[in-house]
CSV table of C-alpha atoms in Angstrom, one decimal:
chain,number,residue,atom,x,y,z
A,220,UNK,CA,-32.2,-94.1,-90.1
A,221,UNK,CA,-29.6,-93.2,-87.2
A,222,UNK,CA,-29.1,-95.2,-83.9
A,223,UNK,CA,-31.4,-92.2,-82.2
A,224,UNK,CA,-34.3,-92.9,-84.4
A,225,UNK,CA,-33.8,-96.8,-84.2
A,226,UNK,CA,-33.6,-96.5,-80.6
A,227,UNK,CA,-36.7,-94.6,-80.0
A,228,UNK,CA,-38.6,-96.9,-82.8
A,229,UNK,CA,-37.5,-100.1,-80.4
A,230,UNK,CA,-39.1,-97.8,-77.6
A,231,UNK,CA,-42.3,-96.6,-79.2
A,232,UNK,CA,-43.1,-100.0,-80.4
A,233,UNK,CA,-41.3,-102.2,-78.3
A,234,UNK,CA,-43.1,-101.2,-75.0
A,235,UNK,CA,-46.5,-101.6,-76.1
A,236,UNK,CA,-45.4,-105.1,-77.5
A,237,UNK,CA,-43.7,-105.9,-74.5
A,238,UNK,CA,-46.3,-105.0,-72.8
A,239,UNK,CA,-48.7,-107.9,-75.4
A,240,UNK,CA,-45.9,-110.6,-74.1
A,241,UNK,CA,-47.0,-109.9,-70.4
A,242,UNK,CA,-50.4,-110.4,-71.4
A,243,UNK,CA,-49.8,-113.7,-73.3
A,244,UNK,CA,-47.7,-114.7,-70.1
A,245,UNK,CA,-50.5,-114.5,-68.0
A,246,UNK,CA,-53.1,-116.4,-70.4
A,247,UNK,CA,-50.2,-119.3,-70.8
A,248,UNK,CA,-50.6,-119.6,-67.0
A,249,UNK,CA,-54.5,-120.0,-67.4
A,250,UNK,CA,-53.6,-122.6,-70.2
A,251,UNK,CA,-51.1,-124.2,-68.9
A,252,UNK,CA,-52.9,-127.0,-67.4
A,253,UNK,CA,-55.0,-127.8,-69.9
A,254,UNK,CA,-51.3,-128.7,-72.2
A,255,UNK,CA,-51.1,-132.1,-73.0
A,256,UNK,CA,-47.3,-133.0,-74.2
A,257,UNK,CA,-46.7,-129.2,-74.6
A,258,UNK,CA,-49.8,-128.7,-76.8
A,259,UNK,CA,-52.3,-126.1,-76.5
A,260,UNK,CA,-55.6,-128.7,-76.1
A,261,UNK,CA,-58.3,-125.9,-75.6
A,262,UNK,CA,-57.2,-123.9,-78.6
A,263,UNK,CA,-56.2,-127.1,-80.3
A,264,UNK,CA,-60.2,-128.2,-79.8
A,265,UNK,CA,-61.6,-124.9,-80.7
A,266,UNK,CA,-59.6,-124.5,-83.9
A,267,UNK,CA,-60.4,-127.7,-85.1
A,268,UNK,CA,-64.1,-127.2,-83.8
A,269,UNK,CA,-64.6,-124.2,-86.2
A,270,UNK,CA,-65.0,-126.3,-89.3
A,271,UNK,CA,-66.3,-129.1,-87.6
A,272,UNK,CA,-68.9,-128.1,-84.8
A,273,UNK,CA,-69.4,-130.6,-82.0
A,274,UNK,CA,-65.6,-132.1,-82.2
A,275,UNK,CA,-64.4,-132.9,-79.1
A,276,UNK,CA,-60.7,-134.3,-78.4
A,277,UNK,CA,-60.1,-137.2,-76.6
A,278,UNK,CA,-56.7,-137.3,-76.7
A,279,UNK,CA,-53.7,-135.8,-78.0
A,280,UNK,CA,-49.8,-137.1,-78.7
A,281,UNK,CA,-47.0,-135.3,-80.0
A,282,UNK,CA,-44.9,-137.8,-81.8
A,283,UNK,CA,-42.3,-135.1,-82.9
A,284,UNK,CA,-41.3,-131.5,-81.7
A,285,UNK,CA,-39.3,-128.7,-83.5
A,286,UNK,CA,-38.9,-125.0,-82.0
A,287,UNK,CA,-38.0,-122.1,-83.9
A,288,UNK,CA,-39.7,-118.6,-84.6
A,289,UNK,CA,-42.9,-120.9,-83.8
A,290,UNK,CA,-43.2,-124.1,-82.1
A,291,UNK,CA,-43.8,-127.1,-85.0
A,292,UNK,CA,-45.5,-130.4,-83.8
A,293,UNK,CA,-46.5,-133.7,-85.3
A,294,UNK,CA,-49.2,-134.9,-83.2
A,295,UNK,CA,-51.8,-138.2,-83.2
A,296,UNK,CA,-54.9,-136.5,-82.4
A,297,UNK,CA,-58.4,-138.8,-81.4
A,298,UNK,CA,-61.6,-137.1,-81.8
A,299,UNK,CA,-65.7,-137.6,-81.4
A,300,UNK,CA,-68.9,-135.4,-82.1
A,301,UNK,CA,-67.9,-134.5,-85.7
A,302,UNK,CA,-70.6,-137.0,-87.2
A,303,UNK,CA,-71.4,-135.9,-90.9
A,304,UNK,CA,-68.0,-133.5,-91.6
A,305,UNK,CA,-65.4,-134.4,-93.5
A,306,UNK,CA,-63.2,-136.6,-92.2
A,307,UNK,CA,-60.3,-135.4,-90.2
A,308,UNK,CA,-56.4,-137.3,-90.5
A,309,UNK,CA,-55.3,-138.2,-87.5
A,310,UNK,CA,-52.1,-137.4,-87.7
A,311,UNK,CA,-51.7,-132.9,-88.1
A,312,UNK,CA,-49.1,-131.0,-88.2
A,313,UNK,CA,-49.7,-128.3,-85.4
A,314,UNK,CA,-47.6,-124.9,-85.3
A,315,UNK,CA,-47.9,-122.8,-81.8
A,316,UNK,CA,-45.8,-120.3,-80.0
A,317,UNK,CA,-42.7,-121.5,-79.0
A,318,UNK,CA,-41.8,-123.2,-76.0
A,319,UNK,CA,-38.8,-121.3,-75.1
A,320,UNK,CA,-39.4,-117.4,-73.6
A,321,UNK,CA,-37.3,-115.8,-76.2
A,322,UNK,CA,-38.9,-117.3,-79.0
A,323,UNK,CA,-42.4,-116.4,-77.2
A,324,UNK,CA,-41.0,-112.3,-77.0
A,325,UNK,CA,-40.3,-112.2,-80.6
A,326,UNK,CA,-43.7,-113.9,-81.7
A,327,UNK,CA,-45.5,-111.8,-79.7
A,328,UNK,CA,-43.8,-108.3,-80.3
A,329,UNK,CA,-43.7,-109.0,-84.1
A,330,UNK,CA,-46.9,-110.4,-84.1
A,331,UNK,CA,-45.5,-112.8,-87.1
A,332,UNK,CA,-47.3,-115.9,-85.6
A,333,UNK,CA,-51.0,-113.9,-85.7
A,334,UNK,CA,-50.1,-112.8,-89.0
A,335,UNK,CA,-49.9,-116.7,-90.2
A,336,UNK,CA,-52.6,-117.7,-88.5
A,337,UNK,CA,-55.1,-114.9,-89.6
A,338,UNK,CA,-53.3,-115.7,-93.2
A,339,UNK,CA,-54.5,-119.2,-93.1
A,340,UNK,CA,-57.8,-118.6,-92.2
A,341,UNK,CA,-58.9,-115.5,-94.0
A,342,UNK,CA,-56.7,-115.9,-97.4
A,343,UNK,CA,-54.8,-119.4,-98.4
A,344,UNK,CA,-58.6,-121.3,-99.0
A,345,UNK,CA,-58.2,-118.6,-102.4
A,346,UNK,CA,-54.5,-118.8,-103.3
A,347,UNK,CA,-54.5,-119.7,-107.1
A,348,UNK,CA,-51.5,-121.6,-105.8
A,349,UNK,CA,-50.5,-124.7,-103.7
A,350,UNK,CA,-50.2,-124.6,-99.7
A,351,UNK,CA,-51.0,-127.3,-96.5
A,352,UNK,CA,-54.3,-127.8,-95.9
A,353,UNK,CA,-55.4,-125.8,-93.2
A,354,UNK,CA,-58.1,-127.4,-90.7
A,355,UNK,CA,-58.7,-125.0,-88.2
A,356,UNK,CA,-56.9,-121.9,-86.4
A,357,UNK,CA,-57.3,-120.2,-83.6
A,358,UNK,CA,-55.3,-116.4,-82.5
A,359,UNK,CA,-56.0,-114.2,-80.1
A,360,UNK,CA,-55.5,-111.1,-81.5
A,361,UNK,CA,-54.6,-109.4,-77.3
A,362,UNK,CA,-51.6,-110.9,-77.4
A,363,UNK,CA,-50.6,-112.6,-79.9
A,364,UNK,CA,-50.8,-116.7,-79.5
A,365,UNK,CA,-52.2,-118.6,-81.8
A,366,UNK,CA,-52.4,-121.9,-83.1
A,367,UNK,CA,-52.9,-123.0,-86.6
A,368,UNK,CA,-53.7,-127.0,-87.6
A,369,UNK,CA,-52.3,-128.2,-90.8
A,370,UNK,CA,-52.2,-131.7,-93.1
A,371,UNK,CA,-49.3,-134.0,-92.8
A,372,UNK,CA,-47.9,-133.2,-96.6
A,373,UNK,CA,-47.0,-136.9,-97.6
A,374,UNK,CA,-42.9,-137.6,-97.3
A,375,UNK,CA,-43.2,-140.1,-100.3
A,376,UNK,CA,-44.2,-137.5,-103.1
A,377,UNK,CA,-43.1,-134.8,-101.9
A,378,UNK,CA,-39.7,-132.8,-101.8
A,379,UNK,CA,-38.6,-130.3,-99.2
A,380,UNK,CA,-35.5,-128.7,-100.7
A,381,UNK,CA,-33.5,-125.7,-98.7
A,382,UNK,CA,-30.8,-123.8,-99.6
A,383,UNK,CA,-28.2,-125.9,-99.9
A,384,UNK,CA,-30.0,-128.5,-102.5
A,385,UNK,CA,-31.4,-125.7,-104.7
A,386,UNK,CA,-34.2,-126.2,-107.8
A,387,UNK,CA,-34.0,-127.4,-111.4
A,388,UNK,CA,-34.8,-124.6,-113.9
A,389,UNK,CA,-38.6,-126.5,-114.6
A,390,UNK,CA,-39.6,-126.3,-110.4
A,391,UNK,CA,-38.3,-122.0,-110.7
A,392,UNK,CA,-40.5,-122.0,-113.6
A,393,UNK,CA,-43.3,-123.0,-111.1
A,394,UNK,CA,-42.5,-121.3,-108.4
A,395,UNK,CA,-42.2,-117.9,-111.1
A,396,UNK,CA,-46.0,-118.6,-112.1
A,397,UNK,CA,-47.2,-119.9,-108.9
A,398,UNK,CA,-46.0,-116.1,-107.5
A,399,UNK,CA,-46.8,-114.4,-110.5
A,400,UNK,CA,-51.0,-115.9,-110.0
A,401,UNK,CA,-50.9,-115.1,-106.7
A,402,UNK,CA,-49.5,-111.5,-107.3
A,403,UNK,CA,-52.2,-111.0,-109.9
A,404,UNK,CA,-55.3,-112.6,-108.1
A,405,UNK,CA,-54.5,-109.6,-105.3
A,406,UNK,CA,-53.2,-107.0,-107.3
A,407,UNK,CA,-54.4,-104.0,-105.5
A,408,UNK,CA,-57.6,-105.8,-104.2
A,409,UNK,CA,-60.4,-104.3,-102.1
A,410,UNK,CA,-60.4,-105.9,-100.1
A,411,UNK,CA,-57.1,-104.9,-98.5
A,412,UNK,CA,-59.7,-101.8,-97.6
A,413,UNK,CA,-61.9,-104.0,-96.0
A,414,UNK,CA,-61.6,-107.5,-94.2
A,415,UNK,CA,-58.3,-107.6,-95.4
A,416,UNK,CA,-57.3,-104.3,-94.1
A,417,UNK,CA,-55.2,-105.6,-91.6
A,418,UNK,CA,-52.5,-106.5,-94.4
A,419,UNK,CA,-50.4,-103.9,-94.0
A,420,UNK,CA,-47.6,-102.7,-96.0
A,421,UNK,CA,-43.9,-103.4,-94.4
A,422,UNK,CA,-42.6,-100.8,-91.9
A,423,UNK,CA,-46.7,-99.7,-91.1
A,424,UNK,CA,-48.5,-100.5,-87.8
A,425,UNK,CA,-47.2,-100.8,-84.7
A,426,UNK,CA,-45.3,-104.3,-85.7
A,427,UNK,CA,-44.0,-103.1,-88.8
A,428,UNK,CA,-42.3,-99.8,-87.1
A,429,UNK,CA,-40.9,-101.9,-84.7
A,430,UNK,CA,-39.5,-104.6,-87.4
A,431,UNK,CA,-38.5,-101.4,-89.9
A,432,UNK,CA,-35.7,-100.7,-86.7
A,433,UNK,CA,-34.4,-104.6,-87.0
A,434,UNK,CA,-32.4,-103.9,-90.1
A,435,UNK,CA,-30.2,-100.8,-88.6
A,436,UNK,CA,-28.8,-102.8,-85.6
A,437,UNK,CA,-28.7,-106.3,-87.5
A,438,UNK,CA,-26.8,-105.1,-90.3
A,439,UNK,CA,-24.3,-103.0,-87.6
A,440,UNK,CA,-24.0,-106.9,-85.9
A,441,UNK,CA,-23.0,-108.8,-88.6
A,442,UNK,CA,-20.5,-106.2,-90.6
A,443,UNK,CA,-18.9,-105.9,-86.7
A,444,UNK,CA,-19.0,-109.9,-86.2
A,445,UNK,CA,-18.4,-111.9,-89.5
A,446,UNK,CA,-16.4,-108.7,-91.2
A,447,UNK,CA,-14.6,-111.9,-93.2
A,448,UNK,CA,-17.7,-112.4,-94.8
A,449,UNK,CA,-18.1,-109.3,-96.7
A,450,UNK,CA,-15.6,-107.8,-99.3
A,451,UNK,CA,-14.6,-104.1,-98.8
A,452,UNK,CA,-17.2,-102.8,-101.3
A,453,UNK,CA,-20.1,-104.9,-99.7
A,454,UNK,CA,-19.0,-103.9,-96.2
A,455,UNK,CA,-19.0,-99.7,-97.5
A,456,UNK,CA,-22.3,-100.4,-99.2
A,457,UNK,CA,-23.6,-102.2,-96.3
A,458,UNK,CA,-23.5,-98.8,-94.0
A,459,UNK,CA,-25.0,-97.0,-96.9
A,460,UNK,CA,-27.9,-99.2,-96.7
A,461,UNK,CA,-27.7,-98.9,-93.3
A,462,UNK,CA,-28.8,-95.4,-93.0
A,463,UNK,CA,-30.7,-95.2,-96.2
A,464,UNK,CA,-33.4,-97.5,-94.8
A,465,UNK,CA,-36.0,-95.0,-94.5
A,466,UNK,CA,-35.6,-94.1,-97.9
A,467,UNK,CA,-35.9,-97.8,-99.0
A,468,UNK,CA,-39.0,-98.3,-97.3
A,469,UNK,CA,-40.6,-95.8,-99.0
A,470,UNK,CA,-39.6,-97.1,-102.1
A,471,UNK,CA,-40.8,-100.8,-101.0
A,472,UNK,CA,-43.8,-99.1,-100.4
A,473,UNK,CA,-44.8,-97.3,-103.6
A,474,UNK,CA,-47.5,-98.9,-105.5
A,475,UNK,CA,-49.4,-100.7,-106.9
A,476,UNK,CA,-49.5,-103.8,-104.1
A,477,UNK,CA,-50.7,-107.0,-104.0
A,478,UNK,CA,-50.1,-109.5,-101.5
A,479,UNK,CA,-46.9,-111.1,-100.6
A,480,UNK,CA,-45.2,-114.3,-98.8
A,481,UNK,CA,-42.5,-112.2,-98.1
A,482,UNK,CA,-40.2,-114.9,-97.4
A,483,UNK,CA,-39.8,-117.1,-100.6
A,484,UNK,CA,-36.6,-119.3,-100.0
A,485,UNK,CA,-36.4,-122.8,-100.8
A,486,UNK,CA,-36.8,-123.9,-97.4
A,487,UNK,CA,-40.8,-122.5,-97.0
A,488,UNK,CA,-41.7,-124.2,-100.3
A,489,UNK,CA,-42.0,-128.0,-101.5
A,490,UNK,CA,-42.4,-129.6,-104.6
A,491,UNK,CA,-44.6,-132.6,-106.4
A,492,UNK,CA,-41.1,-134.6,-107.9
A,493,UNK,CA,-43.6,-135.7,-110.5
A,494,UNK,CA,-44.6,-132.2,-112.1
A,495,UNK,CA,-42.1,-130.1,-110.4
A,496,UNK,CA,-45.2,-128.2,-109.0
A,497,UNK,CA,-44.2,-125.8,-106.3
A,498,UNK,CA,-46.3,-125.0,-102.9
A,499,UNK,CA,-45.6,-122.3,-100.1
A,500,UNK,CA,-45.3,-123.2,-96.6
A,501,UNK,CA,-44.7,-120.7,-94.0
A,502,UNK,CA,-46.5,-117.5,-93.7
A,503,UNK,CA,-45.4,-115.3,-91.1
A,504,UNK,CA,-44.1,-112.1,-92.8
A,505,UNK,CA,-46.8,-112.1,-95.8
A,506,UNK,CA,-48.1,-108.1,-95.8
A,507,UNK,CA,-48.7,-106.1,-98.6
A,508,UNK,CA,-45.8,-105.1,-101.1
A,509,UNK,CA,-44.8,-105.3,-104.4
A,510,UNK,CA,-44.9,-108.7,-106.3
A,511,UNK,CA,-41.3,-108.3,-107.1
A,512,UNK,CA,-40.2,-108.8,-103.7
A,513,UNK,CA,-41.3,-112.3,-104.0
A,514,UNK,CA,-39.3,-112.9,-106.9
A,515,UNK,CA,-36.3,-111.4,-106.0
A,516,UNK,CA,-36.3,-113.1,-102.3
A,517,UNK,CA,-36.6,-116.5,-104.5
A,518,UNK,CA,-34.2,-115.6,-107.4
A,519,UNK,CA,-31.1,-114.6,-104.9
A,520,UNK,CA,-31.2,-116.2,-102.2
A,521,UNK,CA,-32.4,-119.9,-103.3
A,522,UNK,CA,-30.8,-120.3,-106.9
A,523,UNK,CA,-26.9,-120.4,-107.3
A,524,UNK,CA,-25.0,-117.4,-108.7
A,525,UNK,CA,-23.9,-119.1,-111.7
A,526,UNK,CA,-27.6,-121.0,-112.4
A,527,UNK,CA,-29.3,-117.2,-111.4
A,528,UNK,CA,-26.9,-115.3,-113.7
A,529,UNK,CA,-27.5,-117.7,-116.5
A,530,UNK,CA,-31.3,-117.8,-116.4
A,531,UNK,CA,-32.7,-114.8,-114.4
A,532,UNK,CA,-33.2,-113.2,-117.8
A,533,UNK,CA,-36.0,-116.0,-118.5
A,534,UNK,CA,-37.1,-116.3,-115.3
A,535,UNK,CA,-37.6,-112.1,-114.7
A,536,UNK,CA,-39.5,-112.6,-118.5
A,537,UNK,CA,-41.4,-115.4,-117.3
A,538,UNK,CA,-43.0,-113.2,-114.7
A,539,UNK,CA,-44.0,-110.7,-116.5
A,540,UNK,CA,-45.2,-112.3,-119.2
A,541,UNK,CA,-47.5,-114.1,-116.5
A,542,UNK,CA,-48.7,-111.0,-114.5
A,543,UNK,CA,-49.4,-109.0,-118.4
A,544,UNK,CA,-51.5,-111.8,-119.4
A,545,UNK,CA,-53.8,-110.9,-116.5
A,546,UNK,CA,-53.5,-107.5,-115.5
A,547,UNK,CA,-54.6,-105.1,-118.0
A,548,UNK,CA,-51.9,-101.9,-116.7
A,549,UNK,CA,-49.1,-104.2,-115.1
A,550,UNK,CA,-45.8,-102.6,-114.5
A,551,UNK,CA,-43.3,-102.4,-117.3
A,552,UNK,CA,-40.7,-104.5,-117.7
A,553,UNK,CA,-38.2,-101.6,-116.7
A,554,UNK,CA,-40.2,-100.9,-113.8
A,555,UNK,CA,-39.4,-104.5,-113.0
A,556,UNK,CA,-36.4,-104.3,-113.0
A,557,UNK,CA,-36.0,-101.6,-111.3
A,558,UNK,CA,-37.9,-103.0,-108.2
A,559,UNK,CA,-35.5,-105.7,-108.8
A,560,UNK,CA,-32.6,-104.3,-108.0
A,561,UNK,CA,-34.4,-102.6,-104.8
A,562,UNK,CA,-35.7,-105.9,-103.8
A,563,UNK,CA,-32.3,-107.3,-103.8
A,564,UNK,CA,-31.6,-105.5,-101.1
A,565,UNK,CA,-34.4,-107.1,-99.0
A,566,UNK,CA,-32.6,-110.5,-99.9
A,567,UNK,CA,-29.4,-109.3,-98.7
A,568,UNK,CA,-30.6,-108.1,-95.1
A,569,UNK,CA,-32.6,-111.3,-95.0
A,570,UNK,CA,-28.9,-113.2,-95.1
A,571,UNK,CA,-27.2,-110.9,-93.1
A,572,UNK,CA,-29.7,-110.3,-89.9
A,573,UNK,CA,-30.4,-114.3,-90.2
A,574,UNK,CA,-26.6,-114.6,-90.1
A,575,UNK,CA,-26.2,-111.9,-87.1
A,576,UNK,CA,-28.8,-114.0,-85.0
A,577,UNK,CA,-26.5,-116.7,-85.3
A,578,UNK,CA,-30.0,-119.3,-84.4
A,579,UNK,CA,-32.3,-119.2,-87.5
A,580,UNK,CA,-30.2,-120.9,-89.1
A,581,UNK,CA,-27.1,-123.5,-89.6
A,582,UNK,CA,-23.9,-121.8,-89.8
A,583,UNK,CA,-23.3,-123.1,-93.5
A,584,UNK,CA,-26.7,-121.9,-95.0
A,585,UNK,CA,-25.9,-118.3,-93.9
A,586,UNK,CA,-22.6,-118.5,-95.5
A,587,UNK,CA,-23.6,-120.0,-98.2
A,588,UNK,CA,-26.6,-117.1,-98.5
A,589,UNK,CA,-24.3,-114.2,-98.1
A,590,UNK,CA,-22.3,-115.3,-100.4
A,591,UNK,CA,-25.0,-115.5,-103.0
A,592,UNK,CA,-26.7,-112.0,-102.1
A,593,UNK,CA,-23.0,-110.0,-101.5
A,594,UNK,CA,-23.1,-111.1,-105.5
A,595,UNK,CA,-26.4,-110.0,-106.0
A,596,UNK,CA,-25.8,-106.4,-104.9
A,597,UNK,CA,-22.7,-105.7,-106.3
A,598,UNK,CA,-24.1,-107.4,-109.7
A,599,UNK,CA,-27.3,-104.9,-109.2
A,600,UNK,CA,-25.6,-102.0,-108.7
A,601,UNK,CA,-27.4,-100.7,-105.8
A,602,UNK,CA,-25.3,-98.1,-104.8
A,603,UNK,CA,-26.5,-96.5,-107.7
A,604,UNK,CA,-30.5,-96.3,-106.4
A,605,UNK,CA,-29.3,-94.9,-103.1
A,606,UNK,CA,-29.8,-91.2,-101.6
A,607,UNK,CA,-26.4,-89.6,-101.7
């Protein structure tokens, strides 16, 4: 990809989704009155109405407010007119756009906040592997808002790592076979040609054009802004990428796919202390891929150099032990690790157009991120699967 066909990829897409921002401009002004502490309270009642007819809210409270790619809330929620449903917590954990415009522009022109919502109604009730309870969602489909209504997961048994605090080997063990289940369970499922069609590989649809363009200018940003960051060899390689993106896609792209998270760092996932069981939060950027993606998001970008190099061997084993063991023609191990070393890649522009936004996240997580994928990429020798 060159800046002409980035630019005209931002223009193709971009309008149209620009264009869906307008649109969700005009139904938050509709809304707006009916917001009680910033909440959504009409979509907040019908989400919560769809698996319990007849609820009706009689008051909301957010006790807590976080913005970022989507707007989280703890709120107090009181309630009537669910007689005979299962009982409802009061205290939910609610996600919504975002109050600020700029996060509300990228939600809506990637769509990533529709893509969780429809994700928690239509797939995580079948996930062979642990996420929040989800008790109601609503999305418009115009626009993209949404609103998605999650349990409270309980601080006192469980633990939310990030990046910095990294895993023991037993909770990557987990989080290996939780994937390597889910992988398996929608390996190449029908139903991505039915209800689930709207799973879409990456870099496909409207929103996935548009994001396919992202890595072209936010690689250009970071090699121009943090050149410090990068040794010689990375920054060289990093251009190569650059304009070899098309040609990655494609590879991404080849089959067989199943579903994916997409976004497996240790920050979206939490564990039970007691059995090191792993769960996935945040969905946003699930689509269809290959399973590998998963792993190699998790392997790079959430274990240290030294504790990857010294048991991705296992861990890479692991995996496919786990996916043979229920797929009757799973990949081979080389073609594994082949899709390894491509997907490492993917972790790499994950650090470096998180680190060129400079607001995702803290400064030392992204350092300490590219540091771990610049070694993952030299290690993988990806120059090597490149077009020349």
């Amino acid at each position: 990809m060159n800046s002409l066909t980035a630019f005209w990829a931002v223009m193709a897409e971009g309008l149209p989704a620009l264009s869906r921002f307008a649109l969700n401009s005009v139904g938050q002004g509709r809304r707006h009155a009916a917001r009680v502490d910033g909440i959504d309270r009409q979509a907040l009642e019908i989400a919560l109405a769809r698996q319990r007819p007849g609820l009706m809210l009689d008051g909301v409270k957010a006790l807590h407010r976080h913005d970022g790619t989507s707007g989280r809330i703890y709120a107090a929620v009181d309630h009537h007119g669910a007689s005979g449903q299962p009982p409802l917590p009061q205290d939910l954990f609610i996600k919504q756009l975002p109050i600020h415009r700029a996060g509300q522009l990228m939600a809506c022109t990637l769509g990533i906040g529709l893509n969780e919502a429809r994700i928690y109604d239509q797939i995580t009730p079948s996930l062979p592997l642990r996420t929040p309870r989800c008790y109601g969602c609503w999305y418009d489909e115009r626009d993209g808002d949404f609103l998605i209504v999650l349990e409270v997961l309980p601080k006192d048994s469980t633990r939310f790592p990030d990046i910095l605090s990294s895993c023991s080997l037993e909770e990557a063990r987990h989080v290996v076979t939780g994937l390597a289940h889910m992988h398996a369970a929608f390996w190449q499922h029908p139903r991505f040609n039915g209800d689930l069609s709207w799973v879409l590989p990456q870099g496909t649809g409207s929103r996935g054009r548009l994001m396919q363009a992202v890595p072209y200018f936010g690689i250009g940003a970071a090699l121009k802004k943090f050149p410090d960051m990068f040794a010689p060899e990375v920054h060289r390689l990093g251009h190569r990428i650059r304009h070899s993106m098309e040609a990655i896609y494609r590879e991404w792209r080849r089959g067989p796919l199943t579903l994916v998270h997409g976004d497996t760092h240790l920050g979206n996932m939490y564990f039970d202390p007691a059995t090191a069981a792993a769960g996935l939060l945040d969905w946003q950027v699930a689509h269809r891929g290959q399973g590998m993606r998963d792993i190699a998001y998790f392997l790079i970008t959430s274990l240290d150099t030294e504790f990857r190099r010294a048991h991705q061997v296992e861990l890479l084993t692991l995996y496919h032990q786990t996916l043979a063991a229920q797929l009757p023609q799973a990949p081979t191990r080389t073609e594994l690790e082949r899709q390894y070393r491509f997907h490492s890649i993917y972790a790499w522009l994950g650090a470096v157009i998180t680190r060129a936004a400079q607001t995702m996240q803290s400064d030392r997580i992204t350092e300490v991120s590219i540091a771990r994928v610049n070694a993952a990429l030299l290690e993988m020798q990806v120059e090597d699967l490149l077009p020349h």
